[in-house]
Coordinates of N, CA and C in Angstrom, one line a residue:
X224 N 0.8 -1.2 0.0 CA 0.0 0.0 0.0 C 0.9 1.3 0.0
X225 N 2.0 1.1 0.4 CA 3.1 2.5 0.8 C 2.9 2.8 -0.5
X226 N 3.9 1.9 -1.5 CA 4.5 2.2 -2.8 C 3.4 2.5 -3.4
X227 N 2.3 2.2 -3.6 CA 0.6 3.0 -4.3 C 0.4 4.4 -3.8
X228 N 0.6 4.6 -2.1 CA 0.6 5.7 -1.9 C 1.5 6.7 -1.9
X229 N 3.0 6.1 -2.1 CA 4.0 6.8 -2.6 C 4.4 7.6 -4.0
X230 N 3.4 6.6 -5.2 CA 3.2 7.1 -6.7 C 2.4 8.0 -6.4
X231 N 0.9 7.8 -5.9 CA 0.3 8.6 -6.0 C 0.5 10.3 -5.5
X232 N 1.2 10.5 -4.5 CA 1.9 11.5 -3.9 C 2.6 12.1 -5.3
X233 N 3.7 11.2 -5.8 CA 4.4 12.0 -7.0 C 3.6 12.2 -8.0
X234 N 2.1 11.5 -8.4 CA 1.7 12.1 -9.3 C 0.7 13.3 -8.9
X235 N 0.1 13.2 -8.0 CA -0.2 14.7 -7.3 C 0.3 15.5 -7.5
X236 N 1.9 15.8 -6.9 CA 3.0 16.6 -7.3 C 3.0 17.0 -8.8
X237 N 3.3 16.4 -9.3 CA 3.1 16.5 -10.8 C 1.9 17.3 -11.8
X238 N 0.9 16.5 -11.4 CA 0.0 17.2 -11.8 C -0.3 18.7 -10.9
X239 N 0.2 19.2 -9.7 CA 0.0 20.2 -9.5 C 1.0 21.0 -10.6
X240 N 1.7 20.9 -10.4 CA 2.9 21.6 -11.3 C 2.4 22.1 -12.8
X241 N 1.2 20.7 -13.3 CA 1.2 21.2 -14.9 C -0.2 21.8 -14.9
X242 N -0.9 21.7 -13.5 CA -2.1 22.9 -13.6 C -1.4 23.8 -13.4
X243 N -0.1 24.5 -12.4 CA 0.2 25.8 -13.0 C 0.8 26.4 -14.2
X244 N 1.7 25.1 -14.7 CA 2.1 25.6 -15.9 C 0.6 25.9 -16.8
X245 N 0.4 24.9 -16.9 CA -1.3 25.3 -18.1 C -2.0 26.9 -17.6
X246 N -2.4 27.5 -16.5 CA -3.0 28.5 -15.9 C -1.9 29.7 -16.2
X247 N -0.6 29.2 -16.3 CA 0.8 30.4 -16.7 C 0.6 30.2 -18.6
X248 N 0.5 29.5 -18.9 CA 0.3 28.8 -20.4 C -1.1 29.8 -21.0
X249 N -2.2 29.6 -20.0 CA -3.2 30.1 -20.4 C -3.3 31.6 -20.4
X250 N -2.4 32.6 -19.7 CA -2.4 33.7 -19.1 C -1.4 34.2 -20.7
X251 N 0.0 33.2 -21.1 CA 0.4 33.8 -22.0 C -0.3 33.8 -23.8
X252 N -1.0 32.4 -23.4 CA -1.9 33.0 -24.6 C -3.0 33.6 -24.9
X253 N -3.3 34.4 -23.9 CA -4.2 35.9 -23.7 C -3.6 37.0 -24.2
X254 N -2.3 36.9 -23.4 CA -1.3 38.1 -23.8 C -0.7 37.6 -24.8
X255 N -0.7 36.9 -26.2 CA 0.1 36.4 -26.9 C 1.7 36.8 -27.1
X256 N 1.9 36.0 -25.7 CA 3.4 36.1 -25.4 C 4.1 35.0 -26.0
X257 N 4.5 34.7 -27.4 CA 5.0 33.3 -28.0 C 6.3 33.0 -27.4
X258 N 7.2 33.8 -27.1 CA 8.1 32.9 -26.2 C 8.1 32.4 -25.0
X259 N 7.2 32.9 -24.3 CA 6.1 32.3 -23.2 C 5.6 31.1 -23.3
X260 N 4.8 31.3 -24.3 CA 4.0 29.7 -24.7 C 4.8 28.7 -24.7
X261 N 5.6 28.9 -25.7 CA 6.9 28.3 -26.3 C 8.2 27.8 -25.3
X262 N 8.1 28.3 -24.2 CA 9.1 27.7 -23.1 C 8.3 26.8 -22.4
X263 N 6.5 27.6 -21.9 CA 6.3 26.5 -21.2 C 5.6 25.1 -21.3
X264 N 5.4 25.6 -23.3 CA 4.9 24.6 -23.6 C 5.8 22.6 -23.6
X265 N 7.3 23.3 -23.3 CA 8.2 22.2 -23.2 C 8.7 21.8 -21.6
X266 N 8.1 23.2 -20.8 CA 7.8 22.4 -19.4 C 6.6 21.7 -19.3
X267 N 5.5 21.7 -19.8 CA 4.9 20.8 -20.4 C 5.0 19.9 -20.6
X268 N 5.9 19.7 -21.5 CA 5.8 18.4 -21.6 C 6.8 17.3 -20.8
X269 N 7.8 18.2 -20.7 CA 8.7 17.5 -19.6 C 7.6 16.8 -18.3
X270 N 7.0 17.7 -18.2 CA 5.9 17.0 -16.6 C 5.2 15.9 -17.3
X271 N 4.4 15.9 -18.2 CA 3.9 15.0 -19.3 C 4.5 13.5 -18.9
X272 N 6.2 13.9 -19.6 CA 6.7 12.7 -19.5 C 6.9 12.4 -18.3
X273 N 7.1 12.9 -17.2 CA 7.1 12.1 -16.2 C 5.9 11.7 -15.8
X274 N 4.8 12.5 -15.8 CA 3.5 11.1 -15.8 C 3.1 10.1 -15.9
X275 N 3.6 10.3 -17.5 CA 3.3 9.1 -17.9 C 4.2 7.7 -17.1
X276 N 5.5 8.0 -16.8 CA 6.4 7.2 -16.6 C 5.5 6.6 -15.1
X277 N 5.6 7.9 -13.9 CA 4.7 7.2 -12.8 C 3.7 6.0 -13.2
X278 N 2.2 7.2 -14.6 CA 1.0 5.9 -14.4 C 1.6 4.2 -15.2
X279 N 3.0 4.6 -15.5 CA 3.3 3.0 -15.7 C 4.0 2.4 -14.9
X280 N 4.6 2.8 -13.9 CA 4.8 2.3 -12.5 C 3.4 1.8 -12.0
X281 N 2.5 2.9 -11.7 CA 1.0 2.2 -11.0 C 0.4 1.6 -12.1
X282 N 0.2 1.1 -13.1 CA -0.3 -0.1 -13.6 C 0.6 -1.1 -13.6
X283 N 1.7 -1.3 -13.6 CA 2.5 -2.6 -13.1 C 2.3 -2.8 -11.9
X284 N 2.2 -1.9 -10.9 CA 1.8 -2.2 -9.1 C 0.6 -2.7 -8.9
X285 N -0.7 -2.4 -9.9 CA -1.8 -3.2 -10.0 C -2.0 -4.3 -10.3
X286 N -0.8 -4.4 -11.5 CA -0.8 -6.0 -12.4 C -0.4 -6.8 -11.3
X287 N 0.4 -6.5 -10.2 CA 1.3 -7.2 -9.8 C 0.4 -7.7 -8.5
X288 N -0.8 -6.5 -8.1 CA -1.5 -7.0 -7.1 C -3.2 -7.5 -7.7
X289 N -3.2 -7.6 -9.1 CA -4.6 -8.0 -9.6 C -5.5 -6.9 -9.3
X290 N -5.1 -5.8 -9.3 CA -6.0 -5.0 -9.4 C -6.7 -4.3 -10.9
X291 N -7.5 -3.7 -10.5 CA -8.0 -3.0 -11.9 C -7.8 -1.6 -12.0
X292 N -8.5 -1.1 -11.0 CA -8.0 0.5 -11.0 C -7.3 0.7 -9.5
X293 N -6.8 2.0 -9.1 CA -6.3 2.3 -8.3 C -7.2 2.2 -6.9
X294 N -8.4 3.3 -7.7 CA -9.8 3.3 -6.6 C -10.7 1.7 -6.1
X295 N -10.9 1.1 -7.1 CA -11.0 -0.5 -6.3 C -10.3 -1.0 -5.8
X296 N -8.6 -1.0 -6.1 CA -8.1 -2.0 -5.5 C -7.7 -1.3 -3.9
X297 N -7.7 0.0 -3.8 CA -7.8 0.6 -2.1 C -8.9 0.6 -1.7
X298 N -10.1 0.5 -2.0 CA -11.7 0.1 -1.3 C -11.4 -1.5 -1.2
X299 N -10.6 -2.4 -2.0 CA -11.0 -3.6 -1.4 C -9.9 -4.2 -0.6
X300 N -9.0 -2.9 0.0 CA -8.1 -3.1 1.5 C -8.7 -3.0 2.9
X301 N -8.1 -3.7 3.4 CA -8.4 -3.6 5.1 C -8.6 -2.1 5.3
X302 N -9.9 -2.0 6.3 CA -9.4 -0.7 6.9 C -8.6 0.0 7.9
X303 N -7.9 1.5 7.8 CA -6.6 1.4 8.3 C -6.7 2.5 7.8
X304 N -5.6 3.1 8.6 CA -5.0 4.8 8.2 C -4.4 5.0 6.9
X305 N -3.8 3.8 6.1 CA -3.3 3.5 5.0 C -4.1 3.9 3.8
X306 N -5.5 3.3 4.1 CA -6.2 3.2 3.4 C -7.4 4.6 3.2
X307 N -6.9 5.1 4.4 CA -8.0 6.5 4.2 C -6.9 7.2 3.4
X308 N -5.7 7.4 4.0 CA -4.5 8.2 3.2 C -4.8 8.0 1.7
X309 N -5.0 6.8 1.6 CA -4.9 6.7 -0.1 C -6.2 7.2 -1.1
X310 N -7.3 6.8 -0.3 CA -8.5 7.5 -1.1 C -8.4 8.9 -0.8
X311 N -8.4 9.8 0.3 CA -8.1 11.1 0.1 C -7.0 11.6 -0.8
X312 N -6.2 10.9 -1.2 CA -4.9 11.4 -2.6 C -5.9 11.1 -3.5
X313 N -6.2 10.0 -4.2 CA -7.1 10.0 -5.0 C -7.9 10.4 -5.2
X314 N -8.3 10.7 -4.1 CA -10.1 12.0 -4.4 C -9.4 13.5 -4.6
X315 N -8.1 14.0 -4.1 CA -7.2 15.1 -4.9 C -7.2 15.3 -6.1
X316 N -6.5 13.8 -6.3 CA -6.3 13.8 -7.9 C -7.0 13.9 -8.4
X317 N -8.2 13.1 -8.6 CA -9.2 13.6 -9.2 C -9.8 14.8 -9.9
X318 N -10.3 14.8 -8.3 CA -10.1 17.1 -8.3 C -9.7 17.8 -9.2
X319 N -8.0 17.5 -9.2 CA -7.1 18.0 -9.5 C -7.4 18.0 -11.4
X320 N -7.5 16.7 -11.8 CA -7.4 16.1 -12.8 C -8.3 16.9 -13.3
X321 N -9.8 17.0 -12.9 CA -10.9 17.9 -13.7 C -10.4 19.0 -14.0
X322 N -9.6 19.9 -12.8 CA -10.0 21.1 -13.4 C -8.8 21.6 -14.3
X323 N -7.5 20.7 -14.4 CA -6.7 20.3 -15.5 C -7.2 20.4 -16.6
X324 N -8.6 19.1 -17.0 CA -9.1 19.1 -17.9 C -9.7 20.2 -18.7
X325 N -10.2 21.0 -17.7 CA -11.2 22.4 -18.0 C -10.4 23.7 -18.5
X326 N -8.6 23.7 -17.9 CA -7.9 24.9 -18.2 C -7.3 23.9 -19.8
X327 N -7.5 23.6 -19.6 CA -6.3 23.0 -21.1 C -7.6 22.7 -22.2
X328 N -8.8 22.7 -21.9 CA -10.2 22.9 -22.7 C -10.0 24.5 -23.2
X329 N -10.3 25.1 -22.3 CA -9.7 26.6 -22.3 C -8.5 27.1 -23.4
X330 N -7.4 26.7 -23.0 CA -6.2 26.8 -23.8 C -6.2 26.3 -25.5
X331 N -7.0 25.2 -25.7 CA -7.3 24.8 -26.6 C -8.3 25.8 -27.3
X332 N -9.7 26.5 -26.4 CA -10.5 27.2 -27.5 C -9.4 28.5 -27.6
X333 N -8.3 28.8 -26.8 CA -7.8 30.0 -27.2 C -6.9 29.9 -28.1
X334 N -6.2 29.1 -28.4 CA -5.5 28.5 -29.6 C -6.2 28.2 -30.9
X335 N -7.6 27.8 -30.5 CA -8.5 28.0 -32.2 C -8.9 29.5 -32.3
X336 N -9.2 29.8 -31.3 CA -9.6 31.2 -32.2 C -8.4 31.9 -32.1
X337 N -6.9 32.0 -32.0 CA -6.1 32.7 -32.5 C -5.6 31.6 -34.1
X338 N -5.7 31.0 -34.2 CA -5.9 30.5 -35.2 C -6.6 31.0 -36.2
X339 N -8.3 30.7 -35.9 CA -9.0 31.2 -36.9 C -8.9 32.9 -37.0
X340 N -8.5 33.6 -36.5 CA -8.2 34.9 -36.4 C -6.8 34.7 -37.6
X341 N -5.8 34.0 -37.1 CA -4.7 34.2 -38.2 C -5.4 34.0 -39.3
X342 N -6.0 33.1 -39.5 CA -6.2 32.6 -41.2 C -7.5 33.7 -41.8
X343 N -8.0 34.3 -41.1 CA -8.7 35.1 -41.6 C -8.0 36.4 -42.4
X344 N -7.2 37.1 -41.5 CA -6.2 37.7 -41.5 C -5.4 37.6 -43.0
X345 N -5.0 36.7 -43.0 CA -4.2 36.4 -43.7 C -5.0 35.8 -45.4
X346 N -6.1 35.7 -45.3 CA -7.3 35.3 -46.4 C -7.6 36.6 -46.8
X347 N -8.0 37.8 -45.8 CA -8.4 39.1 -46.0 C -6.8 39.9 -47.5
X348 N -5.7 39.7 -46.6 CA -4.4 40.2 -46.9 C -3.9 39.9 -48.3
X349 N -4.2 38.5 -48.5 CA -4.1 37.8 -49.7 C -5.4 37.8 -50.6
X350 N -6.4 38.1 -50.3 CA -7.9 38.9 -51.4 C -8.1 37.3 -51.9
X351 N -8.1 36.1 -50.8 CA -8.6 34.9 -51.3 C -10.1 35.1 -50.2
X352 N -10.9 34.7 -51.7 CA -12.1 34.3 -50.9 C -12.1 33.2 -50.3
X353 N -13.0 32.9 -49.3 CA -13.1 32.0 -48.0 C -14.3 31.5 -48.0
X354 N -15.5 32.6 -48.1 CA -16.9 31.9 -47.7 C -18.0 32.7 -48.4
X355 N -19.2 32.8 -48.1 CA -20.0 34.0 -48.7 C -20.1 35.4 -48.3
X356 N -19.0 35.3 -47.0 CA -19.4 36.6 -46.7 C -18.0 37.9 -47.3
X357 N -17.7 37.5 -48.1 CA -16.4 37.9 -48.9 C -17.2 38.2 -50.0
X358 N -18.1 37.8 -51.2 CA -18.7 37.6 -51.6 C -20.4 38.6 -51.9
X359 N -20.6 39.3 -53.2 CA -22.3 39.9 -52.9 C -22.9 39.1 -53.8
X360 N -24.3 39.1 -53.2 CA -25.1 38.1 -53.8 C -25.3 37.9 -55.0
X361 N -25.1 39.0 -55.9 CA -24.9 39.0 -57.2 C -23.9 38.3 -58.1
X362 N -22.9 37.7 -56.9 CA -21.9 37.3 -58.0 C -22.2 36.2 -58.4
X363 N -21.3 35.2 -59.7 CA -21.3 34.1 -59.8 C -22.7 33.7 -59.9
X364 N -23.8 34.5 -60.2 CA -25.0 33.9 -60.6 C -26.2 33.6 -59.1
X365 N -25.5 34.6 -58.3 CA -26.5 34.2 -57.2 C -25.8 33.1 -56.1
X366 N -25.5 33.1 -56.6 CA -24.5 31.8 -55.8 C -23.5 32.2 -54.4
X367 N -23.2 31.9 -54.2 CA -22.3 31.9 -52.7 C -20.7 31.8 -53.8
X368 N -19.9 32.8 -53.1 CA -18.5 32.6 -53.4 C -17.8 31.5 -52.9
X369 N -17.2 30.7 -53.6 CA -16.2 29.7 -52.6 C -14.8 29.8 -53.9
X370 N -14.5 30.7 -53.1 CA -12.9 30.9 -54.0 C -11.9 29.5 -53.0
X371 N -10.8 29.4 -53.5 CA -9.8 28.7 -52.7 C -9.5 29.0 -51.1
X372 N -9.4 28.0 -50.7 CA -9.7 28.4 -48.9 C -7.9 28.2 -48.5
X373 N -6.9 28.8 -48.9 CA -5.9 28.5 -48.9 C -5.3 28.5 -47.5
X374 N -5.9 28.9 -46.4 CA -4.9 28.2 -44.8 C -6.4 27.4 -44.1
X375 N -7.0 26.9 -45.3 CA -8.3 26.2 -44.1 C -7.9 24.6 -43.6
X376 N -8.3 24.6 -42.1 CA -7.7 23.1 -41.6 C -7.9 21.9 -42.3
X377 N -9.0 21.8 -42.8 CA -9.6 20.9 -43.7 C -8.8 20.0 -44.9
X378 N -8.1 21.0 -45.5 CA -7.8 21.0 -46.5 C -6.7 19.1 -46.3

């Protein structure tokens, strides 16, 4: 039970670290600070990779005790100080893990719309049509313009 509760601890750790990087991540692409982004996007990943290495430590500690997940296999221990320790880290992580999920949701819609912003930008600059609204109804027969969409993701 130590060594489960001892990973878990370092992934705690860890994942605190990369909700601050992400919430410093998310603050620089507000202020489109690219060498900002761009430094911490590689502490990023450095934490990344140590996660990952931990959750492959705790699935070999499961294999090894037949467990399935973390959270069943500490509900189906004795009870014991061991055992509250461990579901309180886990009910952290958790925690922790959602609202990870929700800033890097975030960072992601802020990275499409500076995206869609660039390519707009840059569609406008270059006098390629994009859509209809580039486009008056008269042209082409009534029809909606669709000139070449030359930075669209699709493509």
């Amino acid at each position: 039970m130590q060594d489960l509760i001892h990973i878990i601890r370092q992934q705690l750790v860890l994942c605190l670290r990369l909700y601050e990087l992400t919430r410093e991540q998310q603050n620089a692409l507000v202020n489109t600070a690219v060498p900002a982004v761009q430094r911490l996007t590689k502490e990023i990943e450095a934490v990344v990779i140590d996660l990952n290495r931990l959750e492959k430590k705790r699935r070999d500690f499961l294999q090894q005790h037949s467990g399935r997940d973390a959270a069943s296999w500490v509900a189906a221990q004795p009870e014991g100080l061991e055992k509250d320790m461990a579901l309180q880290l886990l009910e952290k992580q958790a925690g922790l893990l959602q609202k990870l999920k929700e800033a890097s949701g975030n960072n992601l819609q802020y990275l499409n719309k500076n995206i869609e912003y660039i390519d707009y930008n840059v569609n406008v600059i270059t006098q390629t049509a994009a859509g209809v609204t580039y486009g008056t109804p008269g042209d082409n027969g009534g029809m909606p313009v669709q000139g070449s969409k030359m930075f669209e993701a699709n493509v």
